[in-house]
Coordinates of C-alpha atoms in Angstrom, one line a residue:
M1 CA -25.1 63.1 125.8
R2 CA -25.6 66.8 125.5
V3 CA -23.7 68.4 122.6
L4 CA -22.8 72.1 122.0
V5 CA -21.9 72.9 118.3
I6 CA -20.0 76.1 117.8
G7 CA -20.5 77.9 114.4
S8 CA -23.2 79.2 112.2
G9 CA -22.8 77.8 108.7
A10 CA -24.0 74.9 106.6
R11 CA -21.2 72.7 108.0
E12 CA -22.6 73.2 111.5
H13 CA -26.1 72.6 110.2
A14 CA -24.9 69.3 108.7
L15 CA -23.3 68.4 112.0
V16 CA -26.5 69.1 113.8
E17 CA -28.5 67.0 111.4
A18 CA -26.1 64.1 111.8
L19 CA -26.2 64.4 115.6
R20 CA -30.0 64.3 115.5
R21 CA -29.7 60.8 114.0
D22 CA -27.6 59.6 117.0
P23 CA -29.8 57.9 119.6
G24 CA -27.1 58.6 122.2
V25 CA -27.5 62.4 121.8
S26 CA -30.2 63.7 124.2
G27 CA -29.8 67.4 123.6
I28 CA -28.2 69.6 120.9
F29 CA -27.3 73.3 121.4
A30 CA -25.7 75.6 118.9
A31 CA -23.9 78.9 119.2
P32 CA -24.6 81.2 117.5
G33 CA -26.3 78.9 115.0
N34 CA -28.6 80.0 112.2
P35 CA -32.4 79.8 111.5
G36 CA -32.1 76.3 109.9
I37 CA -30.1 75.0 112.8
G38 CA -32.5 76.6 115.2
Q39 CA -35.3 74.2 114.0
H40 CA -33.6 71.3 115.7
A41 CA -31.1 72.7 118.2
Q42 CA -31.4 75.2 121.0
L43 CA -29.6 78.4 120.0
R44 CA -27.4 80.4 122.3
S45 CA -25.6 83.6 121.8
V46 CA -21.8 83.5 122.2
D47 CA -18.7 84.9 120.6
P48 CA -17.3 81.7 119.0
C49 CA -13.8 83.1 119.2
N50 CA -13.9 83.8 123.0
G51 CA -12.7 80.6 124.7
D52 CA -13.8 81.6 128.2
A53 CA -17.2 82.5 126.9
V54 CA -17.6 79.2 125.0
A55 CA -16.4 77.3 128.1
G56 CA -18.8 79.2 130.3
L57 CA -21.7 78.5 128.0
A58 CA -20.8 74.8 127.9
R59 CA -20.8 74.7 131.7
E60 CA -24.1 76.6 131.8
I61 CA -25.9 74.1 129.6
E62 CA -24.1 71.1 131.1
A63 CA -22.6 70.0 127.8
D64 CA -20.9 66.7 127.7
L65 CA -19.2 67.5 124.4
V66 CA -18.3 70.7 122.5
V67 CA -17.8 70.5 118.8
V68 CA -16.0 73.5 117.3
G69 CA -16.8 73.9 113.6
P70 CA -14.8 76.8 112.2
E71 CA -11.1 77.2 112.0
V72 CA -10.7 80.6 113.5
P73 CA -11.8 79.7 117.0
L74 CA -9.6 76.6 116.9
V75 CA -6.5 78.6 115.9
L76 CA -7.3 81.1 118.7
G77 CA -7.4 78.3 121.3
V78 CA -11.1 77.9 122.0
A79 CA -10.7 74.1 122.3
D80 CA -7.9 74.6 124.9
A81 CA -10.2 76.7 127.0
V82 CA -13.1 74.2 126.9
R83 CA -10.8 71.3 127.8
A84 CA -9.3 73.4 130.7
A85 CA -12.9 73.7 132.0
G86 CA -13.0 69.9 132.2
I87 CA -15.4 69.4 129.2
A88 CA -14.6 67.1 126.3
C89 CA -14.0 69.1 123.1
F90 CA -13.8 67.9 119.5
G91 CA -11.2 70.1 117.9
P92 CA -7.4 70.5 118.2
S93 CA -5.4 72.7 120.5
A94 CA -4.2 76.1 119.2
S95 CA -0.7 74.6 118.8
A96 CA -1.9 71.7 116.7
A97 CA -4.3 74.0 114.7
R98 CA -1.3 75.7 113.3
I99 CA -1.4 72.9 110.7
E100 CA -4.0 75.2 109.1
G101 CA -3.3 78.5 110.7
S102 CA 0.2 78.7 109.3
K103 CA 1.0 77.2 105.9
A104 CA 4.7 77.6 106.7
F105 CA 4.3 75.5 109.9
A106 CA 2.4 72.9 107.8
K107 CA 5.2 72.7 105.3
D108 CA 7.7 72.3 108.0
V109 CA 5.7 69.4 109.5
M110 CA 5.2 67.7 106.1
N111 CA 8.9 68.0 105.3
A112 CA 9.9 66.5 108.6
A113 CA 7.3 63.7 108.1
G114 CA 8.5 62.9 104.6
V115 CA 5.2 63.8 103.0
R116 CA 5.1 65.0 99.4
T117 CA 3.9 68.5 98.9
A118 CA 4.5 71.5 96.6
H119 CA 7.9 73.3 96.7
S120 CA 7.3 76.6 98.5
E121 CA 8.8 79.8 99.6
V122 CA 7.6 82.4 102.1
V123 CA 7.9 86.1 101.0
D124 CA 7.4 88.6 103.8
H125 CA 8.9 91.7 102.1
P126 CA 7.7 93.4 98.9
G127 CA 11.2 93.8 97.7
E128 CA 11.6 90.0 97.5
L129 CA 8.4 89.3 95.6
D130 CA 9.6 89.7 92.0
A131 CA 12.7 87.5 92.4
A132 CA 10.7 84.8 94.1
L133 CA 8.1 84.8 91.4
D134 CA 10.9 84.3 88.9
R135 CA 11.7 81.0 90.6
F136 CA 8.1 79.7 90.0
G137 CA 5.7 79.3 87.1
P138 CA 4.6 78.9 84.3
T139 CA 1.6 78.4 86.6
W140 CA 1.8 80.4 89.8
V141 CA 0.2 79.5 93.1
V142 CA 0.1 82.5 95.5
K143 CA -1.4 82.0 98.9
D144 CA -2.0 84.0 102.1
D145 CA 0.2 82.2 104.7
G146 CA -2.6 82.6 107.3
L147 CA -6.4 81.9 107.3
A148 CA -8.3 83.2 104.3
A149 CA -11.6 81.2 104.3
G150 CA -10.6 79.4 101.1
K151 CA -10.3 82.6 99.2
G152 CA -6.7 83.7 99.9
V153 CA -5.2 81.7 97.0
V154 CA -4.7 82.6 93.3
V155 CA -3.7 80.0 90.8
T156 CA -2.9 81.6 87.5
A157 CA -0.7 81.4 84.4
D158 CA -0.6 85.2 84.3
R159 CA 2.5 86.4 86.2
S160 CA 1.1 89.9 86.6
A161 CA -2.0 88.6 88.3
A162 CA 0.1 86.5 90.6
R163 CA 2.2 89.5 91.4
D164 CA -0.8 91.7 92.0
H165 CA -2.2 89.2 94.5
G166 CA 1.1 88.8 96.3
A167 CA 1.6 92.6 96.5
E168 CA -1.9 93.0 97.9
L169 CA -1.3 90.5 100.6
L170 CA 2.0 92.0 101.6
E171 CA 0.4 95.5 101.6
Q172 CA -2.1 94.1 104.2
G173 CA 0.8 92.8 106.3
H174 CA 0.2 89.1 105.4
P175 CA 3.2 86.9 104.5
V176 CA 2.9 85.3 101.0
L177 CA 3.4 81.6 100.3
L178 CA 4.5 80.8 96.8
E179 CA 4.1 77.2 95.7
S180 CA 4.8 75.1 92.7
F181 CA 1.7 73.9 90.9
L182 CA 0.4 70.4 91.6
D183 CA -1.5 68.8 88.8
G184 CA -3.9 65.9 88.8
P185 CA -7.5 65.5 90.2
E186 CA -8.0 66.9 93.7
V187 CA -9.2 64.9 96.7
S188 CA -10.5 66.0 100.1
L189 CA -10.0 63.3 102.8
F190 CA -11.3 63.8 106.3
C191 CA -9.7 61.8 109.1
L192 CA -10.6 61.5 112.7
V193 CA -7.3 61.8 114.5
D194 CA -6.5 61.1 118.2
G195 CA -2.8 61.4 118.6
E196 CA -1.4 58.7 116.3
T197 CA -4.8 57.0 115.7
V198 CA -6.2 57.9 112.3
V199 CA -9.7 56.8 111.1
P200 CA -10.5 58.0 107.6
L201 CA -14.0 59.1 106.5
L202 CA -15.3 59.0 102.9
P203 CA -13.2 60.9 100.3
A204 CA -14.8 63.8 98.6
Q205 CA -14.1 66.4 96.0
D206 CA -14.8 70.1 96.3
H207 CA -15.5 72.7 93.5
K208 CA -13.6 75.9 94.5
R209 CA -14.1 78.1 91.5
V210 CA -17.3 80.2 91.3
G211 CA -18.3 79.3 87.7
D212 CA -19.0 76.2 85.7
G213 CA -16.0 74.5 84.2
D214 CA -13.8 75.7 87.0
T215 CA -13.9 79.3 85.8
G216 CA -13.8 82.5 87.8
P217 CA -12.2 83.3 91.2
N218 CA -11.8 80.9 94.1
T219 CA -14.5 80.7 96.7
G220 CA -15.1 78.9 100.0
G221 CA -16.5 76.1 97.9
M222 CA -19.5 75.9 95.5
G223 CA -20.3 72.2 95.9
A224 CA -19.0 68.8 96.6
Y225 CA -19.7 65.1 96.2
A226 CA -18.8 61.8 97.9
P227 CA -17.5 59.1 97.5
L228 CA -15.2 59.3 94.5
P229 CA -15.9 56.6 91.9
W230 CA -12.6 57.3 90.1
L231 CA -10.3 57.0 93.2
P232 CA -8.8 53.5 93.6
E233 CA -9.0 52.0 97.1
E234 CA -5.2 51.5 97.1
T235 CA -4.7 55.3 96.5
L236 CA -7.0 56.0 99.4
E237 CA -5.0 53.7 101.6
E238 CA -1.8 55.3 100.4
I239 CA -3.1 58.7 101.5
V240 CA -3.9 57.4 105.0
T241 CA -0.6 55.5 105.6
G242 CA 1.7 57.8 103.6
V243 CA 0.3 61.2 104.4
V244 CA -2.1 61.5 107.3
E245 CA -0.5 59.0 109.7
P246 CA 3.1 60.4 109.3
V247 CA 1.8 63.9 109.9
A248 CA -0.2 62.9 112.9
A249 CA 2.9 61.1 114.3
E250 CA 5.1 64.1 113.6
L251 CA 2.7 66.4 115.6
V252 CA 2.9 63.9 118.5
R253 CA 6.7 63.9 118.2
R254 CA 6.7 67.7 118.5
G255 CA 4.6 67.6 121.6
V256 CA 1.4 69.0 119.9
P257 CA -0.7 65.9 119.3
F258 CA -3.7 66.5 117.1
S259 CA -7.2 65.7 118.4
G260 CA -10.2 66.3 116.1
L261 CA -10.7 66.3 112.4
L262 CA -7.6 66.5 110.2
Y263 CA -8.5 67.4 106.6
A264 CA -6.0 66.7 103.8
G265 CA -6.5 68.4 100.5
L266 CA -4.4 66.6 97.9
A267 CA -3.7 66.4 94.2
I268 CA -3.2 62.9 92.7
G269 CA -0.5 63.4 90.1
Q270 CA 1.9 61.1 88.2
A271 CA 4.1 60.7 91.3
G272 CA 1.2 59.9 93.5
P273 CA -0.7 61.9 96.2
A274 CA 0.8 65.3 97.1
V275 CA -0.6 67.6 99.8
I276 CA -2.1 71.0 98.7
E277 CA -3.1 71.9 102.3
F278 CA -4.2 70.7 105.6
N279 CA -7.2 72.0 107.5
C280 CA -7.8 71.5 111.2
R281 CA -11.6 71.0 111.0
F282 CA -14.4 69.6 109.0
G283 CA -14.4 71.2 105.5
D284 CA -17.2 73.1 104.0
P285 CA -19.0 72.0 101.7
E286 CA -17.5 68.5 101.7
T287 CA -18.9 67.8 105.2
Q288 CA -22.4 68.2 103.9
A289 CA -22.0 65.4 101.4
V290 CA -19.9 63.1 103.6
L291 CA -22.2 63.2 106.6
A292 CA -25.3 62.6 104.4
L293 CA -23.9 59.1 103.9
L294 CA -22.9 58.4 107.5
D295 CA -24.7 55.4 109.0
S296 CA -22.9 55.4 112.4
P297 CA -23.8 57.6 115.4
L298 CA -21.8 60.7 114.9
G299 CA -21.8 61.8 118.5
A300 CA -20.2 58.6 119.6
L301 CA -17.4 59.0 117.1
L302 CA -16.7 62.6 118.0
Y303 CA -16.8 61.9 121.7
A304 CA -14.4 59.0 121.3
T305 CA -12.0 61.2 119.4
A306 CA -12.3 64.0 122.0
T307 CA -11.7 61.7 125.0
G308 CA -8.7 59.7 123.6
A309 CA -10.7 56.6 122.9
L310 CA -10.7 56.6 119.1
D311 CA -8.6 53.4 118.9
R312 CA -11.4 51.5 120.8
A313 CA -14.3 53.0 118.9
E314 CA -16.4 51.2 116.3
R315 CA -15.3 52.2 112.8
P316 CA -17.7 54.4 110.8
R317 CA -20.3 52.7 108.7
W318 CA -21.6 54.2 105.4
K319 CA -24.8 54.0 103.4
D320 CA -24.7 52.7 99.9
G321 CA -24.8 55.2 97.1
S322 CA -23.6 58.8 96.6
A323 CA -24.3 62.3 98.0
L324 CA -23.9 65.7 96.5
T325 CA -24.2 69.2 97.8
V326 CA -24.8 72.4 95.7
V327 CA -24.2 75.8 97.1
L328 CA -26.7 78.6 96.4
A329 CA -24.7 81.9 96.6
A330 CA -25.8 85.5 96.8
E331 CA -25.4 88.0 94.0
N332 CA -21.8 89.2 93.6
Y333 CA -20.3 86.3 95.7
P334 CA -17.3 85.8 96.2
A335 CA -16.8 89.6 96.1
R336 CA -19.0 91.6 98.6
P337 CA -22.3 89.8 98.4
R338 CA -25.8 91.3 98.3
T339 CA -27.7 90.5 101.5
G340 CA -31.1 91.1 103.0
D341 CA -33.2 89.6 100.2
V342 CA -36.2 87.4 100.9
I343 CA -35.7 83.7 100.1
S344 CA -38.6 81.5 99.1
G345 CA -39.1 77.9 98.2
V346 CA -36.9 76.5 101.0
D347 CA -39.8 74.7 102.8
A348 CA -40.8 72.6 99.8
T349 CA -40.1 68.9 100.6
Q350 CA -38.5 66.3 98.3
A351 CA -37.4 62.8 99.2
N352 CA -33.7 62.2 99.7
T353 CA -32.8 65.9 99.8
E354 CA -32.4 68.5 102.5
V355 CA -31.7 72.2 102.6
L356 CA -28.9 73.4 104.9
H357 CA -28.6 77.0 106.0
A358 CA -25.3 78.7 105.5
G359 CA -25.8 82.5 105.5
T360 CA -29.4 83.3 106.5
S361 CA -31.3 85.4 109.0
L362 CA -35.0 85.9 110.0
R363 CA -36.9 89.1 109.7
E364 CA -39.3 90.2 112.5
D365 CA -42.2 88.9 110.5
G366 CA -40.6 85.5 110.1
A367 CA -39.4 85.9 106.5
L368 CA -36.1 84.2 105.7
L369 CA -33.4 86.5 104.4
S370 CA -30.0 86.1 102.8
G371 CA -27.3 87.0 105.2
G372 CA -24.0 86.0 103.6
G373 CA -22.2 85.0 100.5
R374 CA -23.0 81.3 100.6
V375 CA -26.6 81.3 101.5
L376 CA -28.0 77.7 101.3
N377 CA -26.8 74.2 100.5
V378 CA -29.0 71.6 98.8
V379 CA -27.8 68.1 99.7
A380 CA -29.1 65.0 97.9
T381 CA -28.4 61.3 98.0
G382 CA -29.0 58.7 95.4
A383 CA -28.1 55.2 94.2
D384 CA -25.3 56.9 92.2
L385 CA -24.0 60.3 91.4
T386 CA -26.4 60.7 88.4
E387 CA -29.4 60.2 90.6
A388 CA -28.0 62.4 93.4
R389 CA -27.3 65.2 90.9
A390 CA -30.8 65.0 89.4
R391 CA -32.4 65.3 92.8
A392 CA -30.1 68.1 93.9
Y393 CA -30.7 70.3 90.9
E394 CA -34.4 69.6 90.8
R395 CA -34.6 70.8 94.4
I396 CA -32.4 73.9 94.1
A397 CA -34.4 75.1 91.1
K398 CA -37.4 75.6 93.4
I399 CA -35.5 78.1 95.7
K400 CA -35.9 81.7 94.7
L401 CA -33.4 84.4 95.8
P402 CA -32.9 87.5 93.7
G403 CA -29.5 87.6 91.9
S404 CA -28.4 84.3 93.3
H405 CA -26.3 81.8 91.4
Y406 CA -25.0 78.3 91.6
R407 CA -22.8 75.9 89.6
G408 CA -24.6 73.6 87.3
D409 CA -21.8 71.1 87.0
I410 CA -21.1 69.7 90.4
A411 CA -19.8 66.1 90.0
L412 CA -20.6 66.3 86.3
A413 CA -17.0 65.4 85.3
A414 CA -17.2 62.3 87.5
V415 CA -20.6 61.3 86.1
E416 CA -19.2 61.6 82.5
D417 CA -16.1 59.6 83.5
R418 CA -13.8 62.5 82.7
I419 CA -11.6 62.2 85.8
S420 CA -8.8 59.7 86.0
I421 CA -5.7 59.1 88.1
P422 CA -2.5 59.7 86.0
A423 CA -0.3 56.7 85.3
R424 CA 2.7 56.6 87.7
V425 CA 6.1 57.6 86.5

């Protein structure tokens, strides 16, 4: 099977690395890819948001499967164009991708499916903002109703900060979604979905804030780990049967069946799981940790999902132990990052770790340069989270990038047994 991966980040690098381990995959292409991906996949130039161009490239390279990594191409209908060309595509239609592209649509689907989520209101006029804010708090959750790469949300106890963020979004012409605050530890659960067939992968936990101790602004994600030693098996089953399956069924009922990866971000509070958001694709950086533990052929799973055969596919198998990913970010991230600096130490080898490229480029002389906010991911596995953490931080300390930073506490709360599920009320 020949596979074309669309995207250029660490998520796509992780997908390529997992596809390399699948004996049924005979060729891997990536567009546009990055220098790390280019070590093991043939890179092609394409506008990932142009469906006709992606479909044309897939025909040119005789791809059997196209895997669309980022959310923007999916929301814009790239998967529709690929399928219209007669090529299997892992990723939902534009209609189904609205589960991420429009938070208001997602809320409507969840309400119809009877899925617990935060109370919310959409504000689309500046004159309505203050009155709406008065109906929320004392912790305000203010979101961009559309796509914002994980950085369009502000969670704050400061009403003026909430108002400033909402006003800024409205000034940019973006509707604002206000939500009630959901407490409890957060869980990211990826599920392969083919209509009403739902196959869960390992649960993971992301670290969104830029600084240790969950301080500073939100980012696209500074690290993640899997599985979650504090999450009871019965709670995981409750998420699948009480959240993901009803949403998948509701999308089918609406005539927009989901095909691809449905990602549920949840808070596990005293009343049980409640949805924070849905994404229509593999999450970044959770994917990097989850796929490091996959012991099944990834290509076969993705192809079965894309061709309507997920109900007949072998269920995923997992390696024992834990996996952790730590993001190395450029100076000033998540604001405008500094780019163009030389990176060293990436090629040093260490057992049970790998370095995935997120935002990098190559200079004419072959030097590796920083090219984005999140520059590299270090992924490590171990018998448990303690061992995986030690390996990841030993490895990332060897990488040198001027002004770079990373969180030093990824999975630390889990290792120190500081995370627990609240008692039900």
